[in-house]
Coordinates of C-alpha atoms in Angstrom, one line a residue:
Chain A
M13 CA 158.4 15.3 -11.5
R14 CA 158.3 13.2 -8.3
K15 CA 156.5 10.0 -8.6
N16 CA 154.3 9.1 -5.7
K17 CA 154.5 5.3 -5.4
M18 CA 151.6 5.1 -3.0
L19 CA 149.4 7.1 -5.4
V20 CA 150.3 4.9 -8.4
A21 CA 149.5 1.7 -6.3
F22 CA 146.2 3.2 -5.2
A23 CA 145.3 4.1 -8.8
C24 CA 146.1 0.6 -9.9
C25 CA 143.8 -0.8 -7.2
V26 CA 141.0 1.4 -8.3
F27 CA 141.4 0.4 -11.9
A28 CA 141.6 -3.2 -11.0
F29 CA 138.4 -2.8 -8.9
L30 CA 136.7 -1.3 -11.9
F31 CA 137.9 -3.5 -14.7
L32 CA 138.5 -7.0 -13.1
P33 CA 134.8 -7.8 -12.9
L34 CA 134.4 -6.8 -16.5
F35 CA 137.4 -8.9 -17.5
I36 CA 136.0 -11.9 -15.7
I37 CA 132.6 -11.5 -17.3
A38 CA 134.3 -11.3 -20.7
V39 CA 136.3 -14.4 -20.1
T40 CA 133.3 -16.4 -18.8
A41 CA 131.4 -15.7 -22.0
F42 CA 133.7 -18.0 -23.9
G43 CA 133.3 -20.9 -21.4
G44 CA 131.9 -24.3 -22.5
E45 CA 130.2 -25.1 -19.2
S46 CA 126.5 -24.7 -18.7
A47 CA 127.0 -22.4 -15.7
I48 CA 129.1 -19.3 -15.3
T49 CA 132.5 -20.5 -14.0
F50 CA 135.9 -18.8 -13.7
P51 CA 138.4 -19.8 -14.8
I52 CA 136.8 -21.5 -17.8
Q53 CA 137.4 -25.2 -18.4
S54 CA 136.8 -25.3 -22.1
F55 CA 136.3 -22.8 -25.0
S56 CA 133.0 -22.3 -26.8
L57 CA 131.1 -19.7 -28.8
K58 CA 127.8 -21.3 -28.3
W59 CA 126.5 -18.7 -25.8
F60 CA 126.9 -16.1 -28.5
A61 CA 124.9 -18.2 -30.9
N62 CA 122.3 -18.7 -28.1
I63 CA 121.7 -14.9 -28.0
F64 CA 120.7 -14.9 -31.7
T65 CA 118.6 -18.1 -31.6
S66 CA 116.7 -17.5 -28.4
G67 CA 114.7 -14.6 -30.0
S68 CA 113.7 -12.8 -26.9
F69 CA 117.1 -11.0 -26.7
I70 CA 116.8 -9.9 -30.3
S71 CA 113.2 -8.7 -30.0
S72 CA 113.8 -6.9 -26.7
F73 CA 117.0 -5.3 -28.1
K74 CA 114.9 -4.0 -31.0
T75 CA 112.3 -2.6 -28.6
S76 CA 114.8 -0.9 -26.4
F77 CA 116.6 0.5 -29.4
Q78 CA 113.4 1.9 -30.9
I79 CA 112.2 3.2 -27.6
A80 CA 115.6 4.9 -26.8
L81 CA 115.8 6.4 -30.3
F82 CA 112.2 7.7 -30.5
A83 CA 112.1 8.9 -26.9
T84 CA 115.4 10.7 -27.4
L85 CA 114.3 12.3 -30.6
L86 CA 111.0 13.4 -29.1
A87 CA 112.8 14.8 -26.1
L88 CA 115.2 16.7 -28.4
L89 CA 112.1 18.2 -30.2
V90 CA 110.7 19.4 -26.9
G91 CA 113.9 19.9 -24.9
I92 CA 115.8 22.1 -27.4
P93 CA 113.1 24.8 -27.6
A94 CA 112.6 24.7 -23.8
A95 CA 116.3 25.0 -23.2
Y96 CA 116.4 27.9 -25.7
A97 CA 113.5 29.7 -24.0
L98 CA 115.1 29.3 -20.6
A99 CA 118.4 30.6 -21.8
R100 CA 117.2 33.4 -24.0
Y101 CA 114.5 35.1 -22.0
T102 CA 114.1 36.3 -18.5
I103 CA 110.9 34.6 -17.4
K104 CA 109.2 34.9 -14.1
G105 CA 110.0 31.9 -11.9
K106 CA 112.8 30.9 -14.3
N107 CA 114.7 29.1 -11.5
M108 CA 111.6 27.2 -10.4
I109 CA 110.9 26.0 -14.0
Q110 CA 114.5 25.0 -14.3
S111 CA 114.5 22.9 -11.2
F112 CA 111.1 21.5 -12.2
F113 CA 112.6 20.3 -15.5
L114 CA 115.5 18.7 -13.7
S115 CA 113.5 17.0 -10.9
P116 CA 113.2 13.6 -12.6
T117 CA 117.0 13.2 -12.3
I118 CA 116.8 13.8 -8.6
I119 CA 113.7 11.8 -7.8
P120 CA 114.5 8.0 -7.4
G121 CA 113.9 6.1 -10.6
I122 CA 111.6 3.7 -8.8
V123 CA 109.3 6.6 -7.7
L124 CA 109.2 8.0 -11.2
G125 CA 108.4 4.5 -12.5
F126 CA 105.6 3.9 -10.0
A127 CA 104.1 7.3 -10.7
L128 CA 104.2 6.7 -14.4
Y129 CA 102.7 3.2 -13.9
R130 CA 99.8 4.7 -12.0
F131 CA 99.2 7.3 -14.6
I132 CA 100.0 5.7 -17.9
V133 CA 99.0 2.1 -17.3
L134 CA 96.2 2.3 -14.8
V135 CA 94.5 5.6 -15.7
M136 CA 95.3 6.1 -19.4
R137 CA 95.4 2.4 -20.4
M138 CA 97.9 3.2 -23.1
P139 CA 99.3 0.5 -25.4
V140 CA 102.5 -0.9 -23.8
F141 CA 104.9 0.4 -26.5
Y142 CA 103.5 3.9 -26.4
G143 CA 103.4 3.9 -22.6
L144 CA 107.1 2.9 -22.5
L145 CA 107.9 5.6 -25.1
L146 CA 106.1 8.3 -23.0
G147 CA 107.8 7.1 -19.8
H148 CA 111.3 7.1 -21.4
F149 CA 110.6 10.5 -23.0
L150 CA 109.9 11.9 -19.6
A151 CA 112.9 10.2 -18.0
V152 CA 115.4 11.6 -20.6
L153 CA 113.9 15.1 -21.1
P154 CA 115.8 16.6 -18.2
Y155 CA 119.1 15.4 -19.6
I156 CA 118.4 17.1 -22.9
I157 CA 117.3 20.4 -21.3
R158 CA 120.3 20.3 -19.0
V159 CA 123.0 19.6 -21.6
V160 CA 121.6 21.7 -24.4
G161 CA 120.9 24.5 -21.8
S162 CA 124.5 24.5 -20.7
S163 CA 125.7 24.7 -24.2
L164 CA 123.2 27.6 -24.9
S165 CA 124.4 29.4 -21.8
Q166 CA 127.8 29.9 -23.5
F167 CA 126.1 31.1 -26.7
D168 CA 126.4 34.8 -27.5
F169 CA 122.8 35.8 -28.3
S170 CA 124.0 38.9 -30.1
I171 CA 125.0 36.4 -32.9
E172 CA 121.3 35.7 -33.3
E173 CA 120.5 39.4 -33.2
A174 CA 123.1 39.9 -35.9
A175 CA 121.3 37.4 -38.1
W176 CA 117.9 39.2 -37.5
S177 CA 119.5 42.5 -38.5
L178 CA 120.8 41.0 -41.7
G179 CA 117.2 40.1 -42.8
C180 CA 116.8 36.7 -41.2
G181 CA 113.4 35.9 -39.6
K182 CA 113.4 34.6 -36.0
V183 CA 112.6 31.0 -36.9
S184 CA 115.0 30.8 -39.7
A185 CA 117.8 32.5 -37.6
F186 CA 117.3 29.8 -35.0
F187 CA 118.0 27.1 -37.5
K188 CA 120.7 29.0 -39.5
V189 CA 122.7 30.4 -36.6
V190 CA 121.7 29.0 -33.2
I191 CA 121.5 25.3 -34.0
P192 CA 124.8 25.0 -36.0
N193 CA 126.6 26.5 -33.0
I194 CA 125.2 24.1 -30.4
T195 CA 125.5 20.9 -32.4
S196 CA 128.1 19.4 -30.0
G197 CA 125.8 20.1 -27.1
I198 CA 122.9 18.4 -29.0
M199 CA 125.1 15.4 -29.9
A200 CA 126.2 15.1 -26.3
A201 CA 122.5 15.4 -25.1
F202 CA 121.5 12.8 -27.6
M203 CA 124.1 10.3 -26.5
L204 CA 123.4 10.8 -22.8
A205 CA 119.7 10.5 -23.3
F206 CA 119.9 7.5 -25.5
I207 CA 122.2 5.6 -23.2
N208 CA 120.0 6.5 -20.2
S209 CA 116.9 5.3 -21.9
F210 CA 118.6 2.1 -23.2
N211 CA 119.9 1.2 -19.7
N212 CA 116.8 2.2 -17.8
I213 CA 115.3 -0.4 -15.5
P214 CA 113.1 1.3 -12.9
V215 CA 110.8 3.0 -15.4
S216 CA 110.7 0.1 -17.8
M217 CA 110.0 -2.4 -15.0
F218 CA 106.7 -0.8 -14.3
L219 CA 105.7 0.0 -17.9
T220 CA 106.5 -3.2 -19.7
G221 CA 103.7 -5.6 -20.3
P222 CA 102.8 -8.8 -22.1
G223 CA 104.8 -9.4 -25.2
V224 CA 106.8 -6.2 -24.9
S225 CA 110.0 -6.0 -22.8
T226 CA 113.0 -3.9 -22.9
F227 CA 116.5 -5.3 -23.2
P228 CA 117.6 -4.7 -19.6
T229 CA 114.4 -6.0 -18.1
N230 CA 114.6 -9.1 -20.4
L231 CA 118.2 -9.6 -19.2
M232 CA 117.1 -9.4 -15.6
N233 CA 114.4 -11.9 -16.1
Y234 CA 116.8 -14.3 -17.9
I235 CA 119.2 -14.2 -15.0
E236 CA 116.5 -15.0 -12.6
Y237 CA 115.8 -18.4 -14.2
N238 CA 119.1 -19.2 -16.0
Y239 CA 122.7 -19.0 -14.8
D240 CA 124.4 -19.8 -18.1
P241 CA 127.0 -17.7 -19.8
T242 CA 124.5 -16.2 -22.3
V243 CA 124.4 -13.1 -20.1
S244 CA 128.2 -12.8 -20.2
A245 CA 128.1 -13.1 -24.0
V246 CA 125.4 -10.3 -24.1
S247 CA 127.6 -8.2 -21.9
V248 CA 130.6 -8.7 -24.1
L249 CA 128.6 -7.6 -27.2
L250 CA 127.3 -4.5 -25.4
M251 CA 130.8 -3.6 -24.2
A252 CA 132.1 -4.0 -27.8
G253 CA 129.2 -1.8 -29.1
T254 CA 129.9 0.8 -26.5
I255 CA 133.7 0.8 -27.3
I256 CA 132.9 1.3 -31.0
I257 CA 130.5 4.2 -30.3
M258 CA 133.0 5.9 -28.0
F259 CA 135.7 5.4 -30.6
V260 CA 133.5 7.1 -33.3
V261 CA 132.5 9.9 -30.9
E262 CA 136.1 10.5 -29.9
K263 CA 137.2 10.6 -33.6
T264 CA 134.4 13.0 -34.6
L265 CA 133.5 15.2 -31.6
G266 CA 136.0 14.3 -28.9
I267 CA 135.0 12.6 -25.7
A268 CA 135.3 15.9 -23.9
S269 CA 132.2 17.2 -25.6
L270 CA 130.2 14.7 -23.7
A271 CA 131.5 15.9 -20.4
K272 CA 130.7 19.6 -21.0
Chain B
M14 CA 113.2 67.5 -43.0
E15 CA 115.3 65.3 -40.8
F16 CA 116.4 61.8 -41.9
L17 CA 116.0 60.1 -38.6
T18 CA 113.7 61.3 -35.8
L19 CA 113.1 59.8 -32.4
N20 CA 110.0 61.4 -31.0
K21 CA 109.3 61.1 -27.3
I22 CA 110.6 57.6 -26.9
D23 CA 109.8 55.9 -23.6
V24 CA 111.3 52.6 -22.5
T25 CA 110.3 51.0 -19.3
Y26 CA 111.3 47.6 -18.0
D27 CA 108.9 45.5 -15.9
K28 CA 106.5 48.4 -15.7
K29 CA 108.7 49.9 -13.1
K30 CA 112.2 50.8 -14.2
T31 CA 112.2 53.7 -16.7
V32 CA 115.2 53.6 -18.9
L33 CA 114.3 56.3 -21.4
K34 CA 111.9 59.1 -20.7
G35 CA 110.6 61.0 -23.7
L36 CA 113.8 60.9 -25.6
N37 CA 114.1 63.1 -28.7
L38 CA 116.8 62.9 -31.3
E39 CA 117.1 64.1 -34.9
V40 CA 119.8 63.1 -37.3
K41 CA 120.5 64.3 -40.8
E42 CA 121.3 62.0 -43.7
G43 CA 124.9 61.1 -43.9
E44 CA 125.8 62.2 -40.4
L45 CA 127.8 60.3 -37.9
V46 CA 126.1 60.8 -34.5
S47 CA 127.5 59.5 -31.2
L48 CA 125.6 58.7 -28.1
L49 CA 128.0 59.4 -25.3
G50 CA 127.5 58.8 -21.6
P51 CA 128.4 56.7 -18.6
S52 CA 127.2 53.1 -18.3
G53 CA 123.5 52.9 -17.5
C54 CA 122.6 56.2 -19.1
G55 CA 120.4 54.6 -21.7
K56 CA 122.7 55.0 -24.8
T57 CA 122.7 51.3 -25.6
T58 CA 118.9 51.1 -25.0
T59 CA 118.4 54.0 -27.4
L60 CA 120.5 52.1 -30.0
R61 CA 118.5 48.9 -29.5
V62 CA 115.2 50.8 -29.9
I63 CA 116.5 52.1 -33.3
A64 CA 117.7 48.6 -34.2
G65 CA 114.3 47.2 -33.3
F66 CA 115.4 44.8 -30.5
I67 CA 113.4 46.8 -28.0
E68 CA 109.9 48.0 -28.7
P69 CA 109.4 51.4 -26.9
S70 CA 106.4 51.7 -24.6
G71 CA 105.8 55.2 -26.0
G72 CA 106.8 57.5 -28.8
E73 CA 107.7 56.9 -32.4
F74 CA 110.8 56.4 -34.6
I75 CA 110.6 57.8 -38.1
L76 CA 113.3 57.2 -40.7
D77 CA 113.2 58.7 -44.2
G78 CA 109.6 59.6 -43.8
R79 CA 108.5 56.1 -42.8
N80 CA 107.3 55.1 -39.3
Y81 CA 109.6 52.2 -38.2
T82 CA 108.4 52.0 -34.6
K83 CA 106.7 48.6 -35.1
V84 CA 108.7 47.2 -38.1
P85 CA 110.4 43.9 -37.0
V86 CA 114.2 43.8 -36.9
H87 CA 114.6 41.6 -40.0
K88 CA 112.6 44.0 -42.2
R89 CA 114.5 47.1 -41.2
N90 CA 117.7 46.6 -43.3
F91 CA 119.9 48.4 -40.8
G92 CA 123.5 47.3 -40.4
I93 CA 124.6 46.6 -36.8
V94 CA 128.1 46.2 -35.4
F95 CA 128.0 44.6 -32.0
Q96 CA 130.5 45.1 -29.1
S97 CA 131.3 41.4 -29.2
Y98 CA 131.3 41.5 -33.1
A99 CA 128.8 38.6 -33.0
L100 CA 130.3 36.9 -36.1
F101 CA 128.9 33.6 -37.0
P102 CA 131.5 31.1 -35.6
H103 CA 130.4 28.3 -37.9
L104 CA 130.9 30.3 -41.1
N105 CA 134.1 31.6 -42.7
V106 CA 134.7 35.2 -43.5
Y107 CA 133.2 35.0 -47.0
D108 CA 130.0 33.4 -45.8
N109 CA 129.7 35.7 -42.9
V110 CA 129.8 38.7 -45.2
A111 CA 127.5 37.0 -47.8
F112 CA 124.9 36.0 -45.1
G113 CA 122.7 39.1 -45.6
L114 CA 123.0 39.0 -49.4
K115 CA 122.0 35.4 -49.6
L116 CA 118.8 36.3 -47.7
Q117 CA 118.0 39.0 -50.3
K118 CA 117.9 36.2 -52.9
L119 CA 120.5 37.8 -55.1
K120 CA 122.1 35.9 -58.0
K121 CA 125.2 34.0 -57.0
A122 CA 127.5 36.0 -59.2
E123 CA 126.2 39.2 -57.9
I124 CA 126.7 38.1 -54.3
K125 CA 130.3 37.0 -55.1
R126 CA 131.0 40.4 -56.7
K127 CA 129.6 42.4 -53.8
V128 CA 131.3 40.3 -51.1
E129 CA 134.6 40.4 -52.9
D130 CA 134.4 44.2 -53.4
M131 CA 133.5 44.7 -49.7
L132 CA 136.3 42.4 -48.5
E133 CA 138.7 44.4 -50.7
I134 CA 137.6 47.7 -49.3
C135 CA 138.0 46.4 -45.7
G136 CA 141.4 44.8 -46.5
L137 CA 140.1 41.3 -45.9
S138 CA 140.6 39.7 -49.3
E139 CA 143.3 37.3 -48.1
F140 CA 141.2 36.1 -45.1
A141 CA 138.1 35.0 -47.0
D142 CA 138.5 31.4 -46.1
R143 CA 139.4 32.0 -42.4
F144 CA 136.9 31.3 -39.6
P145 CA 136.3 34.0 -36.9
G146 CA 138.1 31.9 -34.3
Q147 CA 141.3 32.1 -36.3
M148 CA 141.4 35.9 -36.5
S149 CA 142.6 38.8 -34.3
G150 CA 140.2 41.3 -32.7
G151 CA 141.0 44.0 -35.3
Q152 CA 140.3 41.6 -38.2
R153 CA 137.1 40.4 -36.6
Q154 CA 136.0 44.0 -36.2
R155 CA 136.6 44.5 -40.0
V156 CA 134.5 41.5 -40.8
A157 CA 131.7 42.7 -38.6
L158 CA 131.8 46.1 -40.4
A159 CA 132.0 44.4 -43.8
R160 CA 129.1 42.2 -43.0
A161 CA 126.9 45.1 -41.8
M162 CA 127.9 47.4 -44.8
V163 CA 127.6 44.9 -47.6
I164 CA 123.8 44.9 -47.4
Q165 CA 123.8 48.7 -48.2
P166 CA 121.9 49.5 -45.0
K167 CA 119.8 52.7 -44.6
L168 CA 121.5 53.1 -41.3
L169 CA 124.6 51.7 -39.6
L170 CA 124.4 51.2 -35.8
L171 CA 127.6 50.6 -33.8
D172 CA 127.5 49.5 -30.2
E173 CA 130.8 50.3 -28.5
P174 CA 132.6 48.6 -31.5
L175 CA 136.1 49.6 -30.4
S176 CA 136.0 48.8 -26.7
N177 CA 137.5 45.3 -27.1
L178 CA 140.6 46.6 -29.0
D179 CA 143.9 47.8 -27.7
A180 CA 144.6 51.5 -27.8
K181 CA 146.6 51.7 -31.0
L182 CA 144.2 49.5 -33.0
R183 CA 141.3 51.6 -31.7
I184 CA 142.7 54.7 -33.3
N185 CA 143.3 52.9 -36.6
M186 CA 139.8 51.5 -36.6
R187 CA 138.1 54.8 -35.9
V188 CA 139.9 56.3 -38.8
E189 CA 138.8 53.3 -40.8
I190 CA 135.2 53.7 -39.7
K191 CA 135.2 57.4 -40.6
R192 CA 136.7 56.6 -44.0
L193 CA 134.0 54.0 -44.8
Q194 CA 131.3 56.4 -43.6
K195 CA 132.6 59.2 -45.9
K196 CA 133.0 56.7 -48.8
F197 CA 129.4 55.4 -48.6
G198 CA 127.8 58.5 -47.2
I199 CA 126.0 56.3 -44.8
T200 CA 124.2 57.6 -41.7
M201 CA 125.7 56.1 -38.5
I202 CA 124.8 56.0 -34.9
F203 CA 127.7 55.2 -32.7
V204 CA 127.5 54.3 -29.0
T205 CA 130.5 54.9 -26.8
H206 CA 131.6 55.9 -23.3
D207 CA 135.0 57.1 -24.6
Q208 CA 134.8 60.8 -25.2
E209 CA 138.1 61.0 -27.1
E210 CA 136.9 58.3 -29.5
C211 CA 133.5 60.0 -29.9
F212 CA 134.8 63.5 -30.4
S213 CA 137.3 62.4 -33.0
I214 CA 134.9 60.8 -35.5
S215 CA 131.4 62.3 -34.8
D216 CA 129.6 65.0 -36.7
K217 CA 127.4 65.5 -33.7
V218 CA 127.4 64.1 -30.1
A219 CA 124.4 63.5 -27.9
V220 CA 125.6 63.4 -24.2
M221 CA 123.2 61.2 -22.3
N222 CA 122.4 60.9 -18.6
N223 CA 119.6 59.1 -16.8
G224 CA 117.7 58.3 -20.0
L225 CA 117.8 61.9 -21.3
I226 CA 119.9 63.7 -23.8
E227 CA 121.7 66.5 -21.8
Q228 CA 123.2 68.2 -24.8
Y229 CA 123.1 67.5 -28.5
D230 CA 125.7 69.4 -30.4
T231 CA 128.9 69.4 -32.4
P232 CA 132.0 67.9 -30.6
E233 CA 133.6 71.4 -30.6
N234 CA 130.6 72.9 -28.9
I235 CA 130.3 70.1 -26.4
Y236 CA 133.9 70.5 -25.6
L237 CA 134.1 74.2 -25.4
K238 CA 130.6 75.2 -24.4
P239 CA 129.0 72.6 -22.2
K240 CA 125.5 73.5 -21.2
T241 CA 124.9 71.5 -18.1
E242 CA 127.0 70.5 -15.1
F243 CA 126.8 66.9 -16.0
V244 CA 128.2 67.5 -19.5
A245 CA 130.9 69.7 -18.1
R246 CA 131.9 67.1 -15.5
F247 CA 131.9 64.3 -18.1
I248 CA 134.3 66.1 -20.4
G249 CA 136.7 67.0 -17.7
F250 CA 135.7 70.3 -16.0
N251 CA 136.1 69.9 -12.3
N252 CA 135.8 73.4 -10.8
F253 CA 132.2 74.5 -10.1
I254 CA 131.3 77.7 -8.4
P255 CA 127.7 78.5 -7.6
L256 CA 126.9 81.9 -9.1
K257 CA 124.0 84.3 -9.4
K258 CA 123.6 86.9 -12.1
Q259 CA 123.9 90.5 -10.9
S260 CA 123.9 92.5 -14.1
G261 CA 125.2 92.1 -17.7
G262 CA 128.5 90.1 -17.4
I263 CA 128.8 90.3 -13.6
F264 CA 128.0 87.3 -11.4
I265 CA 128.1 87.1 -7.6
T266 CA 129.4 84.1 -5.6
E267 CA 127.9 82.9 -2.4
R268 CA 130.4 84.9 -0.5
K269 CA 129.4 88.1 -2.3
E270 CA 132.5 88.3 -4.5
L271 CA 132.0 89.7 -8.0
I272 CA 133.1 87.6 -11.0
Q273 CA 133.2 88.9 -14.6
V274 CA 132.1 86.4 -17.2
E275 CA 132.4 87.1 -20.9
Q276 CA 130.0 84.4 -22.2
E277 CA 126.5 85.5 -22.6
T278 CA 123.9 83.4 -20.9
K279 CA 120.2 83.5 -20.2
L280 CA 120.6 81.6 -16.9
E281 CA 120.0 83.8 -13.9
E282 CA 121.7 81.3 -11.7
G283 CA 124.0 78.4 -12.3
L284 CA 127.5 77.1 -11.9
G285 CA 130.6 78.9 -13.1
T286 CA 132.9 76.2 -14.5
I287 CA 136.5 76.4 -15.6
R288 CA 139.1 73.8 -16.6
P289 CA 142.1 73.4 -14.2
D290 CA 144.4 74.4 -17.1
D291 CA 142.7 77.7 -17.5
I292 CA 143.1 79.0 -14.0
L293 CA 146.2 81.1 -13.4
L294 CA 148.2 81.5 -10.3
A295 CA 148.4 85.3 -10.5
D296 CA 150.9 87.9 -9.5
E297 CA 150.2 91.3 -8.0
T298 CA 149.6 93.1 -11.2
V299 CA 146.2 91.7 -12.3
S300 CA 143.0 92.5 -10.5
E301 CA 140.2 91.0 -12.6
N302 CA 138.5 87.9 -11.1
V303 CA 141.4 87.4 -8.6
M304 CA 140.9 85.7 -5.2
N305 CA 143.1 84.7 -2.3
A306 CA 143.7 81.0 -1.8
T307 CA 145.8 78.6 0.3
V308 CA 147.6 75.7 -1.4
G309 CA 146.5 72.2 -0.4
V310 CA 147.6 69.0 -2.0
R311 CA 150.1 69.1 -4.8
T312 CA 150.4 66.3 -7.4
F313 CA 152.8 66.0 -10.3
L314 CA 151.2 65.5 -13.8
G315 CA 154.3 65.5 -15.9
R316 CA 153.8 68.7 -17.9
S317 CA 152.5 70.5 -14.9
Y318 CA 151.7 70.4 -11.2
Q319 CA 148.1 70.1 -10.0
Y320 CA 147.2 72.0 -6.9
E321 CA 144.1 71.7 -4.9
V322 CA 143.7 75.2 -3.5
D323 CA 141.2 76.6 -0.9
S324 CA 140.0 79.9 -2.3
T325 CA 137.4 82.3 -1.1
A326 CA 135.1 80.9 -3.8
G327 CA 135.6 77.3 -2.6
K328 CA 138.0 74.5 -3.4
L329 CA 139.5 74.7 -6.9
V330 CA 141.8 72.4 -8.9
V331 CA 144.5 74.3 -10.7
N332 CA 147.1 73.1 -13.1
A333 CA 150.2 75.3 -13.0
P334 CA 153.4 75.1 -15.0
I335 CA 156.3 73.4 -13.3
G336 CA 158.4 76.6 -13.3
K337 CA 157.5 77.6 -9.8
V338 CA 156.6 75.1 -7.1
Y339 CA 154.3 76.0 -4.2
E340 CA 154.2 74.1 -1.0
P341 CA 151.1 73.2 1.0
G342 CA 150.0 76.1 3.1
D343 CA 151.5 78.8 0.8
R344 CA 149.2 81.8 0.2
V345 CA 148.6 82.4 -3.5
R346 CA 146.3 84.5 -5.7
V347 CA 144.3 82.7 -8.3
Q348 CA 142.8 84.3 -11.4
L349 CA 139.8 83.0 -13.3
P350 CA 140.1 84.6 -16.8
K351 CA 136.7 86.0 -17.7
N352 CA 136.8 84.5 -21.2
K353 CA 137.4 81.0 -19.8
I354 CA 134.5 80.8 -17.4
I355 CA 131.4 79.0 -18.6
I356 CA 128.0 79.2 -16.9
V357 CA 126.2 75.8 -16.9
R358 CA 122.9 74.6 -15.6
K359 CA 123.1 72.7 -12.3
S360 CA 122.3 69.0 -12.9
M361 CA 120.3 66.9 -10.4

């Protein structure tokens, strides 16, 4: 095979562009100075300690984790049957319903956030936590429908009919035969929705309120007033967490299942 | 009393497209009946009505004296073999076959015995732990059959079960299906578009066209005595001569030629049909049903030559032995033996 030197150099540049900032952040997390500097002058782990002592990071992490988990589970509960109905039956206006379900991924997040703010906070006056939960549920639902739907579109529904013919009722056949064959799709949808909710800023920004903030919004607020390496330390921990999750996914399902 | 009766079944999609119009079918217990026809003729729809996947908009379906028209699929206890086999990909062969039995809440030991017996009968014993993805088409086909048969169904429905197999395996499998059918004495409805396959295993064949059964008869009768133009065309007749009855066994063509026909028919008017193999290129000595013709295109079929000839009764396709070769433009005499001509009803 002929090696194209230009291509190799170009690929190296792209990787450098992608990874150098991450590398610099990771290094600055271990600096002893009170402001982010690179290269670091002295070594210290105090910024890591700072994360756990400051409290707001821990509580907002908890909030974000709960919101992401519950919103995703709720969205799975609603999204799987919706995706099933869309894949299984020929419904009038099927294409329209499909694009309607996907619209939140196309509409700018800030617009969605503002719309939810008007509705959830101003009109319904929901408690902050439940408002956030509802907002995130709506924001991640399209991902679930999309990913589960694409995995259902490859499912041979005569398998389900075979189960019926063998004496299986419709609901029971759905759990015994359909679900086990789309688990990788459901897992992928779960990961995608969870990460999206966990990272979400535009929706959270509008829906957080006194005493309740999500992890990303908390991080943003922190940076506004402090320029110390705590943020870098947080980033390092998040990256480590992501790497561990990806490793587990790769070992159990294979990364490719997320890209399907 | 028939075992299975379809009585004036109508199926309509979207209130517009009619797929089946007043379809009637009767099947005796233990018979293997094929639904044969081109794609879109309604044969699969008929099968799906029997299976319970489609609720007909009119008519009723009686089996063994009980009205099944509105019984849901999972309460019918019919075995179904799908074109795609539809095995459960997440279960191994043993669990695929045991699926229906587990739902019947049988004892574990009984399930084990029944599944193992069935796997033995289908030659699958050594594959019990395999998953469908690890098996060949023929093996999957056997698993699909075993899974459908093990629940001792009242009826076994097969939807083009052999169409995904290669030619050699297809012949083996159809012998296998026939063997299992005889062994269990099970009533089977078999959907196919392949006439050879259908004739070889069926007790009776229903040739379907446009949502109707054109002819329901034994394979021999369908092959030798088609009743309509559609059936005749479908099984390989391709010479059709418009005829009117003159008297007894004498018919008259549009050009006022007289043709003798041995077959008795009530039709006053119809199409005389004859296979290309049965037409003779005649010499001077015979005079019955002989007409003058001009040779057109000649093609080589291996065992014979096929000629397209322009006769006084219209264009005819003739297969003639390779002994004597005719060239395009040659004048010949063709003879239509009177015992080989069949009068069929013109199809729309």
